[in-house]
């Protein structure tokens, strides 16, 4: 025997229907009865038996061609923003690698110059000399 599913108020179902329609409009997908039924925790058949008018409304929404929006959708904007952030991240990583290489080069060059300076001046540091015994 299957578990008894409680009746949901039609206002609650319509609220979820509106959310599904808004989501479908943003993502340019067609709404479906199954999508709404799953959202409410019902099987497709149970939903169609209990809410035939809402199932017909969804079928009408699927039959009408979607209105083309003049601008990009929220999803399109997010995809473009992610691509831009990835490009910027790649550029910054390249610049960071270049900066690290330059710092290494300058550190080696500074050590070499310091060594050459010591050799040119012939300075003997007291700390460098061995103590007399």
Short mmCIF file of N, CA and C in Angstrom, two decimals:
data_model
loop_
_atom_site.label_atom_id
_atom_site.label_comp_id
_atom_site.label_asym_id
_atom_site.label_seq_id
_atom_site.Cartn_x
_atom_site.Cartn_y
_atom_site.Cartn_z
N UNK A 1 0.84 -1.17 0.00
CA UNK A 1 0.00 0.00 0.00
C UNK A 1 0.89 1.23 0.00
N UNK A 2 0.48 2.24 -0.73
CA UNK A 2 1.29 3.45 -0.83
C UNK A 2 0.95 4.41 0.29
N UNK A 3 1.86 5.29 0.58
CA UNK A 3 1.64 6.27 1.65
C UNK A 3 0.64 7.32 1.19
N UNK A 4 -0.17 7.75 2.11
CA UNK A 4 -1.19 8.77 1.79
C UNK A 4 -0.51 10.14 1.75
N UNK A 5 -0.73 10.85 0.66
CA UNK A 5 -0.15 12.18 0.49
C UNK A 5 -1.23 13.20 0.85
N UNK A 6 -0.93 14.14 1.75
CA UNK A 6 -1.95 15.12 2.14
C UNK A 6 -2.28 16.07 0.98
N UNK A 7 -3.53 16.54 0.99
CA UNK A 7 -3.95 17.52 -0.01
C UNK A 7 -3.29 18.86 0.30
N UNK A 8 -2.74 19.47 -0.72
CA UNK A 8 -2.11 20.78 -0.56
C UNK A 8 -3.10 21.85 -0.98
N UNK A 9 -3.14 22.98 -0.28
CA UNK A 9 -4.05 24.06 -0.69
C UNK A 9 -3.68 24.56 -2.09
N UNK A 10 -4.69 24.92 -2.86
CA UNK A 10 -4.43 25.36 -4.24
C UNK A 10 -3.59 26.64 -4.26
N UNK A 11 -3.75 27.50 -3.27
CA UNK A 11 -2.95 28.72 -3.22
C UNK A 11 -1.46 28.38 -3.09
N UNK A 12 -1.17 27.38 -2.30
CA UNK A 12 0.23 26.94 -2.12
C UNK A 12 0.78 26.39 -3.44
N UNK A 13 -0.03 25.61 -4.13
CA UNK A 13 0.39 25.04 -5.40
C UNK A 13 0.59 26.15 -6.43
N UNK A 14 -0.29 27.13 -6.45
CA UNK A 14 -0.18 28.24 -7.41
C UNK A 14 1.07 29.09 -7.11
N UNK A 15 1.39 29.23 -5.85
CA UNK A 15 2.60 29.98 -5.48
C UNK A 15 3.83 29.29 -6.06
N UNK A 16 3.88 27.97 -5.90
CA UNK A 16 4.99 27.21 -6.46
C UNK A 16 4.97 27.23 -7.99
N UNK A 17 3.77 27.23 -8.57
CA UNK A 17 3.64 27.32 -10.02
C UNK A 17 4.27 28.62 -10.51
N UNK A 18 3.98 29.72 -9.83
CA UNK A 18 4.53 31.01 -10.24
C UNK A 18 6.06 31.01 -10.13
N UNK A 19 6.60 30.40 -9.09
CA UNK A 19 8.05 30.31 -8.93
C UNK A 19 8.67 29.49 -10.06
N UNK A 20 8.01 28.38 -10.41
CA UNK A 20 8.50 27.54 -11.51
C UNK A 20 8.46 28.33 -12.82
N UNK A 21 7.37 29.06 -13.07
CA UNK A 21 7.26 29.84 -14.29
C UNK A 21 8.33 30.93 -14.36
N UNK A 22 8.59 31.58 -13.22
CA UNK A 22 9.63 32.61 -13.19
C UNK A 22 11.00 32.02 -13.47
N UNK A 23 11.28 30.86 -12.87
CA UNK A 23 12.55 30.20 -13.10
C UNK A 23 12.70 29.80 -14.56
N UNK A 24 11.64 29.27 -15.14
CA UNK A 24 11.68 28.85 -16.54
C UNK A 24 11.87 30.06 -17.46
N UNK A 25 11.26 31.17 -17.12
CA UNK A 25 11.40 32.38 -17.92
C UNK A 25 12.85 32.87 -17.88
N UNK A 26 13.48 32.81 -16.71
CA UNK A 26 14.87 33.27 -16.57
C UNK A 26 15.85 32.37 -17.30
N UNK A 27 15.59 31.07 -17.29
CA UNK A 27 16.53 30.12 -17.90
C UNK A 27 16.13 29.71 -19.32
N UNK A 28 15.07 30.31 -19.85
CA UNK A 28 14.57 30.00 -21.19
C UNK A 28 14.27 28.51 -21.37
N UNK A 29 13.62 27.92 -20.37
CA UNK A 29 13.18 26.53 -20.47
C UNK A 29 11.66 26.48 -20.39
N UNK A 30 11.09 25.37 -20.81
CA UNK A 30 9.63 25.22 -20.77
C UNK A 30 9.23 24.60 -19.43
N UNK A 31 8.16 25.10 -18.82
CA UNK A 31 7.70 24.51 -17.56
C UNK A 31 7.07 23.15 -17.82
N UNK A 32 7.08 22.30 -16.80
CA UNK A 32 6.45 21.00 -16.95
C UNK A 32 5.70 20.65 -15.67
N UNK A 33 4.71 19.79 -15.82
CA UNK A 33 3.93 19.33 -14.67
C UNK A 33 4.85 18.53 -13.75
N UNK A 34 5.71 17.72 -14.33
CA UNK A 34 6.62 16.92 -13.53
C UNK A 34 7.52 17.80 -12.66
N UNK A 35 7.99 18.92 -13.22
CA UNK A 35 8.85 19.83 -12.48
C UNK A 35 8.13 20.37 -11.24
N UNK A 36 6.88 20.78 -11.42
CA UNK A 36 6.10 21.32 -10.30
C UNK A 36 5.73 20.21 -9.32
N UNK A 37 5.37 19.04 -9.83
CA UNK A 37 4.99 17.92 -8.96
C UNK A 37 6.16 17.51 -8.07
N UNK A 38 7.34 17.43 -8.63
CA UNK A 38 8.52 17.07 -7.84
C UNK A 38 8.80 18.13 -6.78
N UNK A 39 8.62 19.36 -7.16
CA UNK A 39 8.86 20.46 -6.21
C UNK A 39 7.92 20.37 -5.01
N UNK A 40 6.72 19.87 -5.26
CA UNK A 40 5.73 19.73 -4.19
C UNK A 40 5.80 18.38 -3.50
N UNK A 41 6.64 17.48 -3.99
CA UNK A 41 6.77 16.16 -3.38
C UNK A 41 5.66 15.20 -3.78
N UNK A 42 5.09 15.42 -4.94
CA UNK A 42 4.01 14.56 -5.45
C UNK A 42 4.49 13.82 -6.69
N UNK A 43 3.81 12.73 -7.00
CA UNK A 43 4.12 12.06 -8.26
C UNK A 43 3.37 12.81 -9.36
N UNK A 44 3.82 12.60 -10.57
CA UNK A 44 3.22 13.28 -11.72
C UNK A 44 1.73 12.95 -11.84
N UNK A 45 1.39 11.68 -11.71
CA UNK A 45 -0.01 11.25 -11.85
C UNK A 45 -0.88 11.82 -10.75
N UNK A 46 -0.38 11.78 -9.52
CA UNK A 46 -1.15 12.32 -8.39
C UNK A 46 -1.41 13.80 -8.60
N UNK A 47 -0.40 14.52 -9.04
CA UNK A 47 -0.57 15.95 -9.28
C UNK A 47 -1.63 16.20 -10.35
N UNK A 48 -1.57 15.44 -11.45
CA UNK A 48 -2.53 15.64 -12.53
C UNK A 48 -3.97 15.30 -12.09
N UNK A 49 -4.13 14.29 -11.21
CA UNK A 49 -5.47 13.94 -10.72
C UNK A 49 -6.03 15.02 -9.79
N UNK A 50 -5.20 15.53 -8.92
CA UNK A 50 -5.67 16.49 -7.91
C UNK A 50 -5.80 17.90 -8.45
N UNK A 51 -4.96 18.29 -9.38
CA UNK A 51 -4.95 19.68 -9.87
C UNK A 51 -5.00 19.70 -11.39
N UNK A 52 -6.11 19.24 -11.99
CA UNK A 52 -6.18 19.18 -13.45
C UNK A 52 -6.16 20.56 -14.11
N UNK A 53 -6.72 21.57 -13.45
CA UNK A 53 -6.73 22.92 -14.04
C UNK A 53 -5.30 23.47 -14.14
N UNK A 54 -4.53 23.26 -13.09
CA UNK A 54 -3.15 23.75 -13.08
C UNK A 54 -2.32 22.99 -14.11
N UNK A 55 -2.59 21.69 -14.25
CA UNK A 55 -1.88 20.90 -15.27
C UNK A 55 -2.19 21.43 -16.67
N UNK A 56 -3.46 21.83 -16.90
CA UNK A 56 -3.83 22.40 -18.20
C UNK A 56 -3.14 23.75 -18.42
N UNK A 57 -3.03 24.55 -17.37
CA UNK A 57 -2.34 25.84 -17.48
C UNK A 57 -0.89 25.64 -17.88
N UNK A 58 -0.25 24.66 -17.27
CA UNK A 58 1.15 24.38 -17.60
C UNK A 58 1.25 23.92 -19.05
N UNK A 59 0.30 23.09 -19.49
CA UNK A 59 0.31 22.64 -20.89
C UNK A 59 0.15 23.83 -21.84
N UNK A 60 -0.68 24.80 -21.46
CA UNK A 60 -0.86 25.99 -22.29
C UNK A 60 0.44 26.81 -22.34
N UNK A 61 1.12 26.90 -21.20
CA UNK A 61 2.39 27.62 -21.18
C UNK A 61 3.42 26.94 -22.08
N UNK A 62 3.38 25.62 -22.12
CA UNK A 62 4.32 24.89 -22.97
C UNK A 62 3.96 25.08 -24.44
N UNK A 63 2.66 25.22 -24.75
CA UNK A 63 2.22 25.33 -26.13
C UNK A 63 2.53 26.71 -26.72
N UNK A 64 2.46 27.74 -25.89
CA UNK A 64 2.72 29.08 -26.41
C UNK A 64 4.23 29.26 -26.59
N UNK A 65 4.63 29.90 -27.69
CA UNK A 65 6.06 30.11 -27.89
C UNK A 65 6.59 31.08 -26.84
N UNK A 66 7.78 30.85 -26.36
CA UNK A 66 8.32 31.73 -25.34
C UNK A 66 8.58 33.11 -25.92
N UNK A 67 8.30 34.11 -25.13
CA UNK A 67 8.57 35.48 -25.56
C UNK A 67 10.06 35.72 -25.44
N UNK A 68 10.63 36.17 -26.51
CA UNK A 68 12.07 36.41 -26.50
C UNK A 68 12.35 37.70 -25.73
N UNK A 69 13.24 37.60 -24.82
CA UNK A 69 13.60 38.76 -24.03
C UNK A 69 14.59 39.59 -24.82
N UNK A 70 14.52 40.89 -24.62
CA UNK A 70 15.38 41.77 -25.40
C UNK A 70 16.83 41.68 -24.95
N UNK A 71 17.06 41.44 -23.67
CA UNK A 71 18.43 41.42 -23.17
C UNK A 71 18.84 40.03 -22.72
N UNK A 72 20.05 39.93 -22.24
CA UNK A 72 20.51 38.63 -21.75
C UNK A 72 19.81 38.24 -20.45
N UNK A 73 19.71 36.95 -20.23
CA UNK A 73 19.08 36.45 -19.01
C UNK A 73 20.08 36.54 -17.86
N UNK A 74 19.59 36.31 -16.67
CA UNK A 74 20.46 36.33 -15.49
C UNK A 74 21.54 35.26 -15.61
N UNK A 75 21.16 34.11 -16.15
CA UNK A 75 22.13 33.02 -16.36
C UNK A 75 23.23 33.46 -17.33
N UNK A 76 22.83 34.12 -18.42
CA UNK A 76 23.81 34.60 -19.39
C UNK A 76 24.77 35.61 -18.76
N UNK A 77 24.22 36.49 -17.92
CA UNK A 77 25.07 37.48 -17.25
C UNK A 77 26.06 36.81 -16.31
N UNK A 78 25.60 35.77 -15.59
CA UNK A 78 26.50 35.07 -14.68
C UNK A 78 27.60 34.32 -15.43
N UNK A 79 27.25 33.71 -16.55
CA UNK A 79 28.24 33.00 -17.36
C UNK A 79 29.28 33.99 -17.88
N UNK A 80 28.83 35.13 -18.36
CA UNK A 80 29.77 36.14 -18.87
C UNK A 80 30.65 36.68 -17.75
N UNK A 81 30.07 36.90 -16.59
CA UNK A 81 30.85 37.41 -15.45
C UNK A 81 31.90 36.39 -15.01
N UNK A 82 31.51 35.11 -14.97
CA UNK A 82 32.47 34.06 -14.60
C UNK A 82 33.61 33.99 -15.61
N UNK A 83 33.31 34.10 -16.89
CA UNK A 83 34.36 34.07 -17.92
C UNK A 83 35.30 35.25 -17.74
N UNK A 84 34.74 36.41 -17.46
CA UNK A 84 35.57 37.61 -17.25
C UNK A 84 36.46 37.43 -16.03
N UNK A 85 35.92 36.89 -14.95
CA UNK A 85 36.71 36.67 -13.74
C UNK A 85 37.81 35.63 -13.97
N UNK A 86 37.52 34.60 -14.75
CA UNK A 86 38.54 33.60 -15.06
C UNK A 86 39.69 34.22 -15.86
N UNK A 87 39.34 35.06 -16.87
CA UNK A 87 40.37 35.73 -17.65
C UNK A 87 41.23 36.63 -16.76
N UNK A 88 40.58 37.40 -15.90
CA UNK A 88 41.31 38.30 -15.00
C UNK A 88 42.20 37.50 -14.05
N UNK A 89 41.71 36.39 -13.55
CA UNK A 89 42.48 35.54 -12.66
C UNK A 89 43.71 34.99 -13.38
N UNK A 90 43.54 34.58 -14.63
CA UNK A 90 44.66 34.07 -15.42
C UNK A 90 45.71 35.17 -15.63
N UNK A 91 45.24 36.39 -15.94
CA UNK A 91 46.16 37.51 -16.13
C UNK A 91 46.93 37.81 -14.85
N UNK A 92 46.24 37.80 -13.72
CA UNK A 92 46.89 38.09 -12.45
C UNK A 92 47.90 37.01 -12.09
N UNK A 93 47.59 35.75 -12.37
CA UNK A 93 48.54 34.67 -12.11
C UNK A 93 49.79 34.82 -12.97
N UNK A 94 49.61 35.24 -14.22
CA UNK A 94 50.75 35.47 -15.11
C UNK A 94 51.60 36.61 -14.57
N UNK A 95 50.96 37.70 -14.16
CA UNK A 95 51.70 38.83 -13.61
C UNK A 95 52.43 38.46 -12.32
N UNK A 96 51.80 37.65 -11.50
CA UNK A 96 52.43 37.21 -10.26
C UNK A 96 53.67 36.36 -10.55
N UNK A 97 53.58 35.45 -11.50
CA UNK A 97 54.72 34.62 -11.86
C UNK A 97 55.87 35.49 -12.39
N UNK A 98 55.54 36.50 -13.19
CA UNK A 98 56.56 37.41 -13.71
C UNK A 98 57.21 38.20 -12.57
N UNK A 99 56.40 38.67 -11.61
CA UNK A 99 56.94 39.42 -10.48
C UNK A 99 57.86 38.55 -9.63
N UNK A 100 57.50 37.30 -9.41
CA UNK A 100 58.34 36.37 -8.64
C UNK A 100 59.67 36.16 -9.35
N UNK A 101 59.63 35.98 -10.67
CA UNK A 101 60.87 35.78 -11.44
C UNK A 101 61.75 37.02 -11.36
N UNK A 102 61.15 38.21 -11.43
CA UNK A 102 61.93 39.43 -11.35
C UNK A 102 62.56 39.60 -9.97
N UNK A 103 61.82 39.28 -8.93
CA UNK A 103 62.36 39.37 -7.56
C UNK A 103 63.53 38.40 -7.39
N UNK A 104 63.40 37.19 -7.91
CA UNK A 104 64.49 36.22 -7.83
C UNK A 104 65.72 36.74 -8.58
N UNK A 105 65.51 37.29 -9.76
CA UNK A 105 66.62 37.83 -10.55
C UNK A 105 67.30 38.97 -9.79
N UNK A 106 66.51 39.87 -9.23
CA UNK A 106 67.10 41.00 -8.50
C UNK A 106 67.84 40.55 -7.25
N UNK A 107 67.33 39.54 -6.56
CA UNK A 107 68.01 39.03 -5.37
C UNK A 107 69.36 38.41 -5.74
N UNK A 108 69.39 37.64 -6.82
CA UNK A 108 70.65 37.05 -7.28
C UNK A 108 71.63 38.13 -7.74
N UNK A 109 71.11 39.12 -8.44
CA UNK A 109 71.96 40.21 -8.92
C UNK A 109 72.52 41.02 -7.76
N UNK A 110 71.71 41.30 -6.74
CA UNK A 110 72.17 42.03 -5.57
C UNK A 110 73.26 41.25 -4.84
N UNK A 111 73.12 39.95 -4.71
CA UNK A 111 74.14 39.13 -4.06
C UNK A 111 75.43 39.16 -4.87
N UNK A 112 75.32 39.07 -6.18
CA UNK A 112 76.51 39.11 -7.05
C UNK A 112 77.21 40.46 -6.94
N UNK A 113 76.45 41.56 -6.96
CA UNK A 113 77.04 42.89 -6.84
C UNK A 113 77.72 43.08 -5.49
N UNK A 114 77.10 42.58 -4.44
CA UNK A 114 77.69 42.69 -3.11
C UNK A 114 79.01 41.91 -3.06
N UNK A 115 79.03 40.75 -3.66
CA UNK A 115 80.25 39.94 -3.71
C UNK A 115 81.35 40.66 -4.50
N UNK A 116 80.97 41.24 -5.65
CA UNK A 116 81.94 41.99 -6.46
C UNK A 116 82.46 43.21 -5.71
N UNK A 117 81.60 43.89 -4.97
CA UNK A 117 82.01 45.06 -4.19
C UNK A 117 83.02 44.67 -3.12
N UNK A 118 82.80 43.59 -2.43
CA UNK A 118 83.73 43.11 -1.41
C UNK A 118 85.08 42.78 -2.04
N UNK A 119 85.07 42.16 -3.20
CA UNK A 119 86.31 41.79 -3.88
C UNK A 119 87.07 43.04 -4.34
N UNK A 120 86.36 44.07 -4.79
CA UNK A 120 86.99 45.29 -5.28
C UNK A 120 87.60 46.12 -4.16
N UNK A 121 87.00 46.16 -3.01
CA UNK A 121 87.49 47.01 -1.93
C UNK A 121 88.54 46.34 -1.08
N UNK A 122 88.67 45.05 -1.16
CA UNK A 122 89.64 44.29 -0.37
C UNK A 122 89.54 44.62 1.12
N UNK A 123 88.37 44.68 1.59
CA UNK A 123 88.15 44.97 3.00
C UNK A 123 88.08 43.65 3.74
N UNK A 124 88.83 43.59 4.81
CA UNK A 124 88.77 42.41 5.65
C UNK A 124 88.01 42.81 6.91
N UNK A 125 86.97 42.16 7.14
CA UNK A 125 86.15 42.48 8.30
C UNK A 125 86.76 41.78 9.51
N UNK A 126 86.65 42.46 10.64
CA UNK A 126 87.20 41.89 11.87
C UNK A 126 86.48 40.60 12.24
N UNK A 127 85.23 40.55 11.97
CA UNK A 127 84.47 39.35 12.29
C UNK A 127 84.90 38.19 11.38
N UNK A 128 85.44 38.50 10.19
CA UNK A 128 85.86 37.47 9.26
C UNK A 128 87.21 36.87 9.65
N UNK A 129 88.06 37.62 10.37
CA UNK A 129 89.40 37.15 10.73
C UNK A 129 89.36 36.17 11.87
N UNK A 130 90.28 35.22 11.83
CA UNK A 130 90.36 34.25 12.94
C UNK A 130 91.14 34.88 14.08
N UNK A 131 90.71 34.62 15.26
CA UNK A 131 91.44 35.17 16.40
C UNK A 131 92.82 34.51 16.55
N UNK A 132 93.83 35.26 17.05
CA UNK A 132 95.18 34.73 17.30
C UNK A 132 95.17 33.90 18.55
N UNK A 133 95.95 32.90 18.57
CA UNK A 133 96.02 32.08 19.77
C UNK A 133 97.29 32.31 20.50
#
